PDB file of C-alpha atoms in Angstrom:
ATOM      1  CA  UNK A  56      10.963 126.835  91.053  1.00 37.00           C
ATOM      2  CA  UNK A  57      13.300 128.021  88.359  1.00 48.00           C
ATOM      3  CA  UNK A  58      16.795 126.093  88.625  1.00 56.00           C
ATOM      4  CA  UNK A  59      19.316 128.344  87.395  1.00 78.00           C
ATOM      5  CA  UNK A  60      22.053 126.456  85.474  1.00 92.00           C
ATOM      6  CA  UNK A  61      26.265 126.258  86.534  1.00 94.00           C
ATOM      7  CA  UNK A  62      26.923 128.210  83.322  1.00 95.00           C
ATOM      8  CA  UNK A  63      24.337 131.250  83.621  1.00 95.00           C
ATOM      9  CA  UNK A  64      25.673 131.807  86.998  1.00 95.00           C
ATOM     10  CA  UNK A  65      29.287 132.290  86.158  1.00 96.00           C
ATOM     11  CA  UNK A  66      28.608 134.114  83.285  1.00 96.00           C
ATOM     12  CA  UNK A  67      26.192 136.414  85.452  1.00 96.00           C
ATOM     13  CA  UNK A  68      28.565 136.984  87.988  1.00 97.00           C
ATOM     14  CA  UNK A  69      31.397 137.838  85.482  1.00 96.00           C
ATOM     15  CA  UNK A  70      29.696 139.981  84.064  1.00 95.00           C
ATOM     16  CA  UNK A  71      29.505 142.379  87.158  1.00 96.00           C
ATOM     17  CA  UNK A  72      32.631 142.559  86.610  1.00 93.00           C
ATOM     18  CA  UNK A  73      34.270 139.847  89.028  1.00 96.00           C
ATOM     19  CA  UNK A  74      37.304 137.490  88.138  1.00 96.00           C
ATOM     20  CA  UNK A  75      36.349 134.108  89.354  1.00 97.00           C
ATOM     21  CA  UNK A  76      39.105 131.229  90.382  1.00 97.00           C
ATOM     22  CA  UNK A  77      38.358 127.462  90.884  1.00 96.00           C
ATOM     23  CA  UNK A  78      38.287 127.842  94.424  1.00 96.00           C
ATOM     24  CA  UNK A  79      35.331 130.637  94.395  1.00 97.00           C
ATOM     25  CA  UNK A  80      33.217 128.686  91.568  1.00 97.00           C
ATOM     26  CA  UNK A  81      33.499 126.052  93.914  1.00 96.00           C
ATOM     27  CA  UNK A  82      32.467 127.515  96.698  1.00 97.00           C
ATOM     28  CA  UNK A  83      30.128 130.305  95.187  1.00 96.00           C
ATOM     29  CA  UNK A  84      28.315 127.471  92.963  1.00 95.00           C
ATOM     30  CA  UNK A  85      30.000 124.183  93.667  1.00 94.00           C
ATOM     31  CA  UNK A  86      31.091 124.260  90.435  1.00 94.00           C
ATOM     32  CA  UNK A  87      33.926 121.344  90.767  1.00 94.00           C
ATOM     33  CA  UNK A  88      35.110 121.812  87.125  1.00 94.00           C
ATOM     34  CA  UNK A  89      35.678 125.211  86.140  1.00 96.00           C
ATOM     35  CA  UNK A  90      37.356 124.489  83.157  1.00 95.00           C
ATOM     36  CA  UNK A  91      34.608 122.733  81.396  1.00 95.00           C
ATOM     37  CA  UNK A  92      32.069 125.673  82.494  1.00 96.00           C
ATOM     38  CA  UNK A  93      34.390 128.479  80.618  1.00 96.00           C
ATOM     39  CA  UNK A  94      34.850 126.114  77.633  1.00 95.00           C
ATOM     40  CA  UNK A  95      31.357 125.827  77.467  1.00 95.00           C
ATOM     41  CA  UNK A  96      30.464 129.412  77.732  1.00 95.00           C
ATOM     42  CA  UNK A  97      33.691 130.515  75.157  1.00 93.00           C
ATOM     43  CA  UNK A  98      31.420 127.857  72.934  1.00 93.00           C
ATOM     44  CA  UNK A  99      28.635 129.841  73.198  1.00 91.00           C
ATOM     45  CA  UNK A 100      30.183 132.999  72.600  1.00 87.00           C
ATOM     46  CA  UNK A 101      31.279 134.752  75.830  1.00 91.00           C
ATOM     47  CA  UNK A 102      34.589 136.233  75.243  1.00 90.00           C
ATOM     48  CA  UNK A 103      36.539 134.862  78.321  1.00 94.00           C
ATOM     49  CA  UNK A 104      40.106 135.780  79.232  1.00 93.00           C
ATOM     50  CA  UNK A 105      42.014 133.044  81.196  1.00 94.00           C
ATOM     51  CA  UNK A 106      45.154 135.179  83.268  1.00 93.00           C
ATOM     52  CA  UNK A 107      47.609 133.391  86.467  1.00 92.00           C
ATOM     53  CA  UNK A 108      47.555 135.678  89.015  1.00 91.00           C
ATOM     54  CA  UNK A 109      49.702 134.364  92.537  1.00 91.00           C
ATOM     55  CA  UNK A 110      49.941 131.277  91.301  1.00 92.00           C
ATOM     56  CA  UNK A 111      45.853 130.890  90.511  1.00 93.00           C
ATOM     57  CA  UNK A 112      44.043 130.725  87.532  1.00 95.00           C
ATOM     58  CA  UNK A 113      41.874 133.442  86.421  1.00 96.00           C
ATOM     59  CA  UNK A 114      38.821 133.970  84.657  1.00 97.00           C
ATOM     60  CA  UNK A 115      37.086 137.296  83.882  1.00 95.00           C
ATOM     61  CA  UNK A 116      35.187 138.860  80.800  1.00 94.00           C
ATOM     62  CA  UNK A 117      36.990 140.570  78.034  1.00 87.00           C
ATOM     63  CA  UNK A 118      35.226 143.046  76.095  1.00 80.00           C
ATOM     64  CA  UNK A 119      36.753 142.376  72.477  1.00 72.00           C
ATOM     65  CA  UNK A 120      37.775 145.596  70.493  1.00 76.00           C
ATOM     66  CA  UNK A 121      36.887 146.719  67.070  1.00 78.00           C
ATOM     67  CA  UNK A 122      39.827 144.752  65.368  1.00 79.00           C
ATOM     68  CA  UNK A 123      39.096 141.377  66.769  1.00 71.00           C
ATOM     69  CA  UNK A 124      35.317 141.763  65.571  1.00 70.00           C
ATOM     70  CA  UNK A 125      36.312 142.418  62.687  1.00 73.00           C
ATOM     71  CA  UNK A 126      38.774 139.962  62.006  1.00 73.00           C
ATOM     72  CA  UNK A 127      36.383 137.507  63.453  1.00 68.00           C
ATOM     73  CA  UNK A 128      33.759 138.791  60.807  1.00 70.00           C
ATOM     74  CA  UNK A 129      36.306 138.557  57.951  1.00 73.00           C
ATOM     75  CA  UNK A 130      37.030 134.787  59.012  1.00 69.00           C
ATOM     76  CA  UNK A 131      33.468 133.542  59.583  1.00 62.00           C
ATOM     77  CA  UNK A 132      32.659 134.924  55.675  1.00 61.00           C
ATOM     78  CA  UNK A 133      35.418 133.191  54.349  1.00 57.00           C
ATOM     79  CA  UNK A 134      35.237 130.007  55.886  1.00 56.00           C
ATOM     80  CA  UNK A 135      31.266 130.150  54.905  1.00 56.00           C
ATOM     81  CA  UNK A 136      32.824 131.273  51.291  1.00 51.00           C
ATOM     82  CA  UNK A 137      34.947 128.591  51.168  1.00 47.00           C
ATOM     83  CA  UNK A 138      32.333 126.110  52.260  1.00 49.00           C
ATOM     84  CA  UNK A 139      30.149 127.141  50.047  1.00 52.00           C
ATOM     85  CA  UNK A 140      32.470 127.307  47.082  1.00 48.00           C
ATOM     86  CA  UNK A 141      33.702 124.049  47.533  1.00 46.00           C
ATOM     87  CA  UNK A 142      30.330 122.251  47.983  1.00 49.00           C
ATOM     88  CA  UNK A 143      29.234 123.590  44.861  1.00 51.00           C
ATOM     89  CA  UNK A 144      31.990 122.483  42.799  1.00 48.00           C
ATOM     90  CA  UNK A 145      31.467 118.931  40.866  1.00 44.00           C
TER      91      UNK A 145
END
């Protein structure tokens, strides 16, 4: 039997498009920390946007435009320039 982990099922049901609040993740996947779950899928790369909405917290997928790719892209080679520049300096 396949066991299906906390994280791939909140990302999977995101991604049809649902917002999720503590409440539901509890009671959807007795998740009891949702907080950790969403930090560890932003970790892994899955652009999550954290909104209040009557007094609840949030969470839903965000689909990140052109400009934040690219800005993200123009970090990441920099850093990795940097790095690399400064490693290789004596």
């Amino acid at each position: 039997m396949s066991t299906v982990t906390q994280k791939t099922r909140i990302r999977q049901y995101l991604q049809k498009g649902n917002t999720l609040t503590k409440e539901q993740a509890l009671n959807l996947f007795g998740v009891r920390s949702l907080t950790a779950r969403v930090k560890e899928l932003r970790r892994d790369g899955v652009f999550i946007v954290t909104a209040r909405r009557n007094g609840q917290t949030v969470y839903r997928l965000a689909q990140p435009n052109k400009r934040f790719v690219a800005n993200l892209a123009n970090q990441t080679r920099g850093a990795r320039f940097f790095r690399d520049s400064v490693l290789t300096q004596n």
